[in-house]
XYZ file of C-alpha atoms in Angstrom:
506
model
C 86.091 -31.042 20.092
C 86.719 -27.627 18.280
C 83.907 -26.082 16.457
C 83.788 -23.391 13.797
C 81.790 -21.064 16.196
C 83.247 -20.919 19.706
C 80.459 -19.278 20.963
C 77.757 -21.588 19.989
C 76.879 -25.184 21.540
C 76.790 -28.132 19.328
C 73.443 -30.041 19.604
C 75.090 -33.583 19.882
C 76.983 -32.260 23.128
C 73.649 -30.867 24.424
C 71.554 -33.921 24.283
C 71.280 -37.461 25.237
C 72.129 -39.414 21.848
C 70.268 -42.356 23.235
C 66.760 -40.506 23.221
C 64.395 -42.299 20.806
C 63.983 -39.067 18.568
C 67.846 -38.633 18.268
C 68.254 -42.227 17.440
C 65.613 -41.720 14.821
C 67.406 -38.673 13.413
C 70.041 -41.009 12.720
C 68.193 -43.776 11.142
C 65.858 -41.963 8.543
C 66.833 -42.021 4.988
C 67.044 -38.161 4.972
C 69.205 -38.500 1.526
C 66.548 -40.441 -0.171
C 63.810 -37.957 0.918
C 65.613 -35.005 -0.172
C 66.591 -36.816 -3.520
C 62.727 -37.504 -4.160
C 61.440 -34.220 -2.884
C 63.794 -32.061 -4.707
C 62.387 -32.320 -8.216
C 59.069 -31.039 -6.755
C 60.840 -27.797 -5.593
C 62.638 -27.029 -8.563
C 61.904 -23.761 -10.141
C 59.767 -24.162 -13.100
C 61.045 -23.179 -16.582
C 58.678 -20.270 -17.845
C 57.572 -20.060 -21.561
C 57.784 -16.055 -21.485
C 55.760 -13.453 -23.471
C 56.441 -11.766 -26.676
C 56.782 -7.698 -26.885
C 56.697 -5.867 -30.187
C 59.302 -3.310 -30.732
C 61.029 -1.422 -33.371
C 64.611 -0.306 -34.382
C 66.531 0.962 -37.437
C 65.524 -2.357 -39.444
C 61.805 -2.124 -38.666
C 59.389 -3.830 -36.332
C 60.960 -6.636 -33.847
C 59.533 -9.235 -31.756
C 61.364 -9.943 -28.407
C 60.786 -12.730 -26.012
C 61.063 -11.745 -22.259
C 60.464 -13.579 -18.933
C 61.595 -16.820 -20.274
C 63.774 -19.757 -18.701
C 64.483 -20.326 -14.936
C 64.291 -17.330 -12.908
C 66.617 -16.736 -9.847
C 64.347 -14.055 -8.370
C 63.212 -14.647 -4.769
C 64.819 -15.811 -1.553
C 66.195 -19.162 -1.440
C 64.339 -22.075 -0.286
C 64.613 -23.413 3.477
C 66.458 -26.902 3.755
C 64.385 -29.834 2.637
C 65.282 -31.802 5.624
C 63.989 -28.870 8.010
C 60.620 -28.713 6.160
C 60.044 -32.516 6.047
C 60.969 -32.902 9.668
C 58.367 -30.122 10.534
C 55.841 -32.080 9.040
C 56.757 -35.184 10.680
C 56.836 -33.740 14.292
C 53.592 -31.643 13.561
C 51.630 -34.590 13.074
C 53.543 -36.880 15.371
C 52.573 -34.856 18.337
C 49.458 -33.497 16.971
C 50.160 -29.838 16.743
C 49.069 -26.745 14.695
C 51.447 -25.240 12.256
C 52.055 -22.223 14.671
C 52.516 -24.658 17.689
C 55.297 -26.719 15.862
C 57.466 -23.875 14.838
C 57.316 -22.532 18.387
C 58.057 -25.764 20.057
C 60.742 -26.319 17.477
C 62.729 -23.112 18.666
C 62.418 -24.432 22.422
C 63.350 -28.243 21.839
C 66.946 -29.212 21.308
C 65.986 -32.699 20.669
C 63.705 -31.693 17.762
C 66.398 -29.391 16.121
C 68.934 -32.020 16.135
C 66.113 -34.231 14.380
C 65.885 -31.603 11.864
C 69.450 -31.759 11.062
C 70.809 -28.650 12.803
C 74.152 -28.742 14.104
C 74.036 -25.781 16.689
C 70.984 -24.550 18.947
C 68.808 -21.944 17.179
C 66.888 -19.853 19.682
C 64.689 -18.417 16.995
C 61.742 -19.775 14.856
C 62.710 -22.169 12.011
C 60.590 -20.448 9.566
C 57.093 -18.574 9.247
C 54.090 -20.842 9.919
C 52.468 -20.060 6.604
C 55.610 -21.578 4.967
C 54.722 -25.087 6.164
C 51.361 -24.910 4.331
C 53.107 -23.734 1.118
C 55.477 -26.504 1.552
C 52.764 -29.010 1.996
C 50.957 -27.804 -1.109
C 53.941 -28.030 -3.443
C 54.554 -31.793 -2.200
C 51.146 -32.720 -3.269
C 49.531 -36.201 -2.504
C 52.326 -37.860 -4.177
C 54.938 -36.160 -2.103
C 53.428 -36.808 1.174
C 52.982 -40.419 0.306
C 56.673 -40.738 -0.188
C 57.089 -39.281 3.279
C 55.021 -42.012 4.605
C 56.885 -44.672 2.631
C 60.146 -43.500 4.016
C 58.671 -43.990 7.497
C 58.160 -47.883 6.406
C 61.448 -48.135 4.990
C 62.944 -46.652 8.197
C 61.070 -49.546 10.429
C 62.391 -52.471 8.039
C 66.059 -50.946 8.023
C 65.991 -50.832 11.898
C 64.545 -54.501 12.035
C 61.525 -53.314 13.968
C 59.274 -54.992 11.551
C 60.047 -57.749 9.014
C 59.222 -57.611 5.358
C 57.077 -60.753 5.474
C 55.001 -58.847 7.877
C 53.929 -56.131 5.512
C 52.474 -58.656 3.216
C 49.424 -59.253 5.585
C 47.346 -56.046 6.263
C 44.246 -55.217 8.089
C 42.009 -52.568 6.362
C 39.177 -50.595 7.682
C 37.486 -47.027 7.119
C 36.973 -44.027 9.451
C 35.764 -40.410 8.974
C 38.018 -37.408 8.736
C 35.716 -34.677 9.896
C 36.106 -31.362 8.224
C 36.466 -28.132 10.291
C 32.838 -26.875 9.898
C 30.158 -26.109 12.383
C 27.276 -28.405 12.782
C 25.207 -27.563 9.592
C 21.786 -26.748 10.812
C 19.110 -25.083 8.281
C 19.058 -22.005 10.030
C 22.616 -21.426 10.521
C 23.230 -22.326 6.701
C 20.727 -19.779 5.583
C 22.128 -16.931 7.716
C 25.551 -17.789 6.764
C 24.716 -17.726 3.168
C 22.763 -14.229 3.430
C 25.730 -12.681 5.187
C 28.352 -14.149 2.737
C 26.512 -12.921 -0.484
C 25.630 -9.309 1.173
C 29.490 -9.141 2.057
C 30.694 -10.040 -1.396
C 28.432 -7.590 -2.988
C 29.341 -4.594 -0.915
C 33.024 -5.573 -1.612
C 32.282 -5.488 -5.269
C 30.702 -2.026 -5.113
C 27.093 -3.177 -5.689
C 24.577 -1.039 -3.623
C 21.867 -3.503 -2.515
C 18.279 -2.170 -1.858
C 18.146 -4.090 1.649
C 20.631 -6.108 3.335
C 18.205 -7.715 6.006
C 21.149 -7.741 8.556
C 19.305 -6.905 11.733
C 16.294 -9.257 10.880
C 18.557 -12.105 9.907
C 20.452 -11.890 13.362
C 16.845 -11.776 15.070
C 15.714 -14.729 12.972
C 19.015 -16.937 13.805
C 18.371 -16.253 17.612
C 14.769 -17.152 17.559
C 15.272 -20.323 15.389
C 18.022 -21.288 18.075
C 15.423 -20.841 20.800
C 12.761 -22.589 19.123
C 14.869 -25.549 18.333
C 16.122 -25.951 22.251
C 12.451 -25.985 23.278
C 11.246 -28.377 20.498
C 8.720 -25.769 19.273
C 9.054 -27.123 15.677
C 6.058 -25.406 14.183
C 7.447 -22.011 15.127
C 10.835 -23.202 13.949
C 9.392 -23.995 10.494
C 7.909 -20.433 10.451
C 11.337 -18.990 10.899
C 13.031 -20.913 8.421
C 10.500 -20.130 5.936
C 10.998 -16.535 6.364
C 14.839 -17.027 6.342
C 14.614 -18.493 2.797
C 12.495 -15.518 1.859
C 14.941 -13.287 2.831
C 18.029 -14.972 1.263
C 15.881 -15.346 -1.998
C 15.272 -11.557 -2.065
C 18.914 -11.003 -1.681
C 19.852 -13.272 -4.262
C 17.738 -11.818 -6.754
C 18.738 -8.347 -5.952
C 22.402 -9.001 -6.469
C 21.710 -10.883 -9.870
C 19.920 -7.789 -10.991
C 22.715 -5.426 -10.173
C 25.279 -8.062 -11.591
C 24.120 -7.207 -15.161
C 25.617 -4.039 -15.164
C 28.871 -5.378 -13.484
C 32.120 -6.107 -15.096
C 32.749 -9.603 -16.323
C 35.552 -10.114 -13.518
C 33.187 -9.204 -10.761
C 30.409 -11.658 -12.166
C 33.003 -14.517 -12.392
C 34.047 -13.786 -8.991
C 30.400 -13.851 -7.562
C 28.855 -16.566 -9.585
C 30.100 -19.538 -7.614
C 28.983 -18.094 -4.231
C 25.490 -17.203 -5.642
C 25.187 -20.758 -6.804
C 26.009 -22.449 -3.672
C 23.545 -19.701 -1.651
C 20.816 -20.849 -4.076
C 21.609 -24.659 -3.375
C 21.338 -23.747 0.541
C 18.125 -21.969 -0.085
C 16.350 -24.486 -2.095
C 17.455 -27.759 -0.284
C 15.203 -29.732 2.026
C 16.025 -32.089 4.950
C 15.460 -35.134 3.136
C 17.468 -34.290 -0.226
C 20.409 -36.006 -1.326
C 23.870 -34.469 -2.119
C 23.058 -31.500 0.216
C 25.356 -28.572 0.938
C 26.652 -28.825 4.515
C 29.028 -26.018 4.353
C 29.297 -22.692 2.301
C 33.184 -22.609 2.055
C 33.650 -26.378 1.774
C 31.157 -27.898 -0.732
C 32.942 -31.226 -0.705
C 31.872 -32.083 2.881
C 29.658 -35.142 3.026
C 27.134 -36.303 5.739
C 28.450 -39.872 6.777
C 26.993 -42.311 9.329
C 29.069 -44.859 10.954
C 26.284 -46.201 13.257
C 27.919 -44.509 16.417
C 25.423 -44.100 19.258
C 27.149 -40.951 20.370
C 27.568 -39.192 16.988
C 25.170 -40.664 14.600
C 26.408 -38.291 11.636
C 29.776 -36.976 10.938
C 30.437 -34.303 8.353
C 33.765 -34.744 6.252
C 35.367 -37.438 4.189
C 35.694 -41.117 4.336
C 39.117 -42.263 4.893
C 40.708 -45.856 4.351
C 43.398 -47.183 6.546
C 45.819 -50.208 6.190
C 47.870 -51.306 9.165
C 50.259 -54.633 9.334
C 48.064 -57.203 10.909
C 50.955 -58.303 13.561
C 52.505 -54.999 14.881
C 50.183 -52.263 13.572
C 52.412 -50.231 11.421
C 50.422 -47.820 9.283
C 51.197 -48.637 5.405
C 48.231 -47.010 3.753
C 45.730 -43.969 4.360
C 43.666 -42.638 1.676
C 40.656 -40.179 1.486
C 37.817 -41.399 -0.587
C 35.380 -38.574 -1.764
C 31.702 -39.443 -2.528
C 31.118 -41.464 0.411
C 31.655 -44.924 -1.198
C 30.704 -48.339 0.040
C 33.298 -49.771 2.139
C 33.807 -52.898 -0.284
C 34.314 -50.418 -3.026
C 37.402 -48.856 -1.411
C 39.373 -51.980 -0.922
C 40.965 -51.966 -4.209
C 42.156 -48.448 -4.202
C 43.544 -48.864 -0.519
C 45.576 -51.909 -1.614
C 46.754 -50.106 -4.843
C 48.405 -47.428 -2.505
C 49.757 -49.925 -0.079
C 51.518 -51.707 -3.038
C 52.844 -48.337 -4.204
C 54.265 -47.403 -0.918
C 55.862 -50.998 -0.515
C 57.529 -51.157 -3.854
C 60.676 -49.941 -2.915
C 61.039 -52.775 -0.353
C 60.103 -55.401 -3.232
C 57.180 -56.842 -1.080
C 53.252 -56.392 -1.721
C 50.215 -57.318 0.397
C 48.561 -60.827 -0.265
C 46.310 -61.008 2.493
C 43.713 -58.420 3.706
C 41.861 -58.843 6.910
C 38.615 -56.997 6.915
C 34.999 -56.717 8.400
C 31.795 -57.773 7.039
C 31.524 -54.113 5.214
C 33.926 -55.748 2.647
C 32.009 -58.711 1.550
C 31.994 -59.461 -2.190
C 35.131 -57.498 -2.798
C 37.180 -60.383 -3.901
C 36.553 -60.025 -7.551
C 37.940 -56.367 -7.271
C 41.331 -57.050 -5.694
C 42.860 -59.799 -7.836
C 45.360 -62.009 -6.341
C 44.879 -60.711 -2.776
C 43.244 -63.232 -0.314
C 40.221 -61.594 1.822
C 39.578 -62.819 5.065
C 36.430 -61.684 7.135
C 33.763 -63.132 9.472
C 31.558 -64.125 6.548
C 34.065 -66.849 5.340
C 34.471 -68.658 8.867
C 33.440 -72.030 7.316
C 35.886 -72.007 4.590
C 38.856 -70.395 6.477
C 41.993 -72.400 7.336
C 43.136 -72.830 11.030
C 45.745 -70.272 10.385
C 43.221 -67.872 8.619
C 40.915 -68.179 11.760
C 43.854 -67.087 13.870
C 44.519 -63.997 11.838
C 40.907 -63.070 11.738
C 41.020 -62.575 15.626
C 43.847 -59.803 14.547
C 41.040 -57.626 12.669
C 40.104 -55.593 15.745
C 43.800 -54.332 16.024
C 43.138 -51.673 13.617
C 40.599 -49.986 15.795
C 43.008 -48.489 18.253
C 45.225 -47.486 15.480
C 42.622 -45.607 13.974
C 41.740 -43.986 17.371
C 45.436 -42.867 17.941
C 45.365 -41.634 14.483
C 42.292 -39.243 15.043
C 42.976 -38.242 18.658
C 46.577 -38.073 18.795
C 47.929 -37.133 15.310
C 45.102 -34.945 14.009
C 42.729 -37.101 11.774
C 39.882 -36.191 14.072
C 39.419 -32.832 12.377
C 40.951 -31.446 9.036
C 41.525 -27.773 8.805
C 43.266 -27.947 5.272
C 41.271 -26.507 2.407
C 39.396 -28.668 -0.098
C 39.395 -32.074 -1.286
C 43.399 -31.995 -1.875
C 43.688 -30.815 1.667
C 41.492 -33.887 2.796
C 44.037 -36.203 1.129
C 47.102 -34.584 2.068
C 46.022 -34.574 5.915
C 44.916 -38.308 5.928
C 48.373 -39.275 4.591
C 50.423 -36.980 6.815
C 48.499 -38.122 9.985
C 49.343 -41.637 9.061
C 53.168 -40.651 8.767
C 52.838 -39.025 12.313
C 51.397 -42.227 13.437
C 54.685 -44.144 12.227
C 57.023 -41.869 13.892
C 55.512 -42.130 17.240
C 55.364 -46.015 16.341
C 59.165 -45.834 15.668
C 59.771 -43.903 18.719
C 58.244 -46.663 20.738
C 60.078 -49.452 18.836
C 63.428 -47.735 19.525
C 62.683 -47.454 23.053
C 61.422 -50.872 23.660
C 64.173 -52.679 21.584
C 67.257 -50.594 22.622
C 68.015 -49.580 19.187
C 71.333 -47.376 19.285
C 72.312 -44.567 16.849
C 73.886 -45.651 13.732
C 77.186 -44.039 14.250
C 77.428 -45.773 17.813
C 76.872 -49.096 16.409
C 79.513 -48.533 13.641
C 81.898 -47.446 16.399
C 81.349 -50.485 18.430
C 81.715 -52.759 15.459
C 85.133 -51.434 14.817
C 86.253 -51.463 18.594
C 84.828 -54.987 18.717
C 86.928 -56.001 15.573
C 89.789 -54.623 17.024
C 89.415 -56.134 20.398
C 88.950 -59.579 18.743
C 91.873 -59.085 16.252
C 94.337 -58.356 19.190
C 93.325 -61.138 21.434
C 93.414 -63.717 18.672
C 96.546 -62.351 17.101
C 98.305 -63.174 20.471
C 96.942 -66.826 20.222
C 98.321 -66.755 16.707
C 95.187 -68.520 15.357
C 94.229 -66.723 12.094
C 91.319 -68.962 11.216
C 89.556 -67.747 14.726
C 90.207 -64.192 13.656
C 88.572 -64.708 10.306
C 85.525 -66.600 12.181
C 84.977 -64.033 14.802
C 85.055 -60.960 12.330
C 82.371 -62.668 10.341
C 80.194 -63.458 13.218
C 80.557 -59.968 14.259
C 79.824 -58.530 10.817
C 76.678 -60.858 10.694
C 75.316 -59.191 13.529
C 75.597 -62.024 16.072
C 76.977 -59.274 18.380
C 74.320 -56.749 19.863
C 74.127 -53.711 21.833
C 72.531 -54.330 25.281
C 71.397 -51.258 27.306
C 71.952 -51.550 30.969
C 71.235 -49.082 33.780
C 70.904 -46.188 30.890
C 74.431 -47.093 29.615
C 75.276 -48.391 26.303
C 77.448 -51.521 27.022
C 78.843 -54.358 24.700
C 77.304 -57.752 25.099
C 78.334 -61.049 23.453
C 75.314 -62.883 22.409
C 76.099 -66.762 21.777
C 79.563 -66.906 23.269
């Protein structure tokens, strides 16, 4: 086969096209993904600004900087960036690791739409983060919806199975250290001192050496369970932080307004840390992530987790993930069901289906009034359930391994993205990565072939049937055989690693 570049190898000649990821590359609706994402990446129309001038006829007013700017380098291909997000969460990698592995893996490059092997990095790792922020929550939900549509298109899951879902919640931890009082006080003192020095404020005393000493002593006393000494150290740390805060606030009175605006949020957070006590509610658990919450799920090995609650929905029969949503504020599980079913309905609207049954645990009791026409099945209704509903209730535990894989294999265990928006994006992308791996297993299990190979086989089967039946001069049989082939009654059979033609039902 001739190529435009003689010295470069085509990827479709280097890889096995029956590899599950290569098959998935031909089955994903890339054109629909690009069409839905492209408006988010379009250059924005700027209003511009007015500049006063003068000419021979007097003063003038001219608008500059308006319209769509053509400055800057062109964006990378949408399919490339989307595939990097899919691969990152499918294999649980960081932004840096996924671009490095992409340059070494020819199957990944074929999945990304490349025609020739590229030995260099596809992009800088920071571009993935910028692309993710541009997509927003609606954009990443579209990526999750396309994985569900691909599963239906490949007949790996039936549309009727999407109407019955299992819903449960888990905790997506934030990338913060364990929030002990001693550590929070020392981090707040060091941060306030650092920001004040960068702003040019000359403090009377920074307590740097004493702060490190107090932090070390607090760790020793806590390990030795000498709690009276530990309380004395914590009291001194609060005193030190208060003195630093008051010194900075006095010197901010003479500082410019922009400096005061920049330091004021950090001073408020540091004051919250200084004044909060162990039994207080709505405490601050991380100086750089004020949205972090303390969530207890009743685990013996980990009584408390610090992050955000995430609701997950999977299909009841095969475990395809059809919803994942972050829920700030640590709400009660029963109050989250309506939001989760709303997201699932939106993701499935292109397929023309919506969930009509939700299988949940006892934490969702009393949520029937919030979910409209959806039937709620849980153990508390055991006496009023029908026989089929009792059978579906036994599938409730199937959501637990799905959550476990999403946490440990696809990155939901720990979120490194910034803010509440980062929590929302990360939860949905982890669900999309889970579905990509689910599709790869379905392709390997069912022997699904690439789309172009199936088309070639259908054409060859039609030609063979036409030639054989034309010899018999029986046109009616020719029409019937063509109709059966187009209806999919013939299928591909993978035998000994080779693609063979089978004749089912003949």
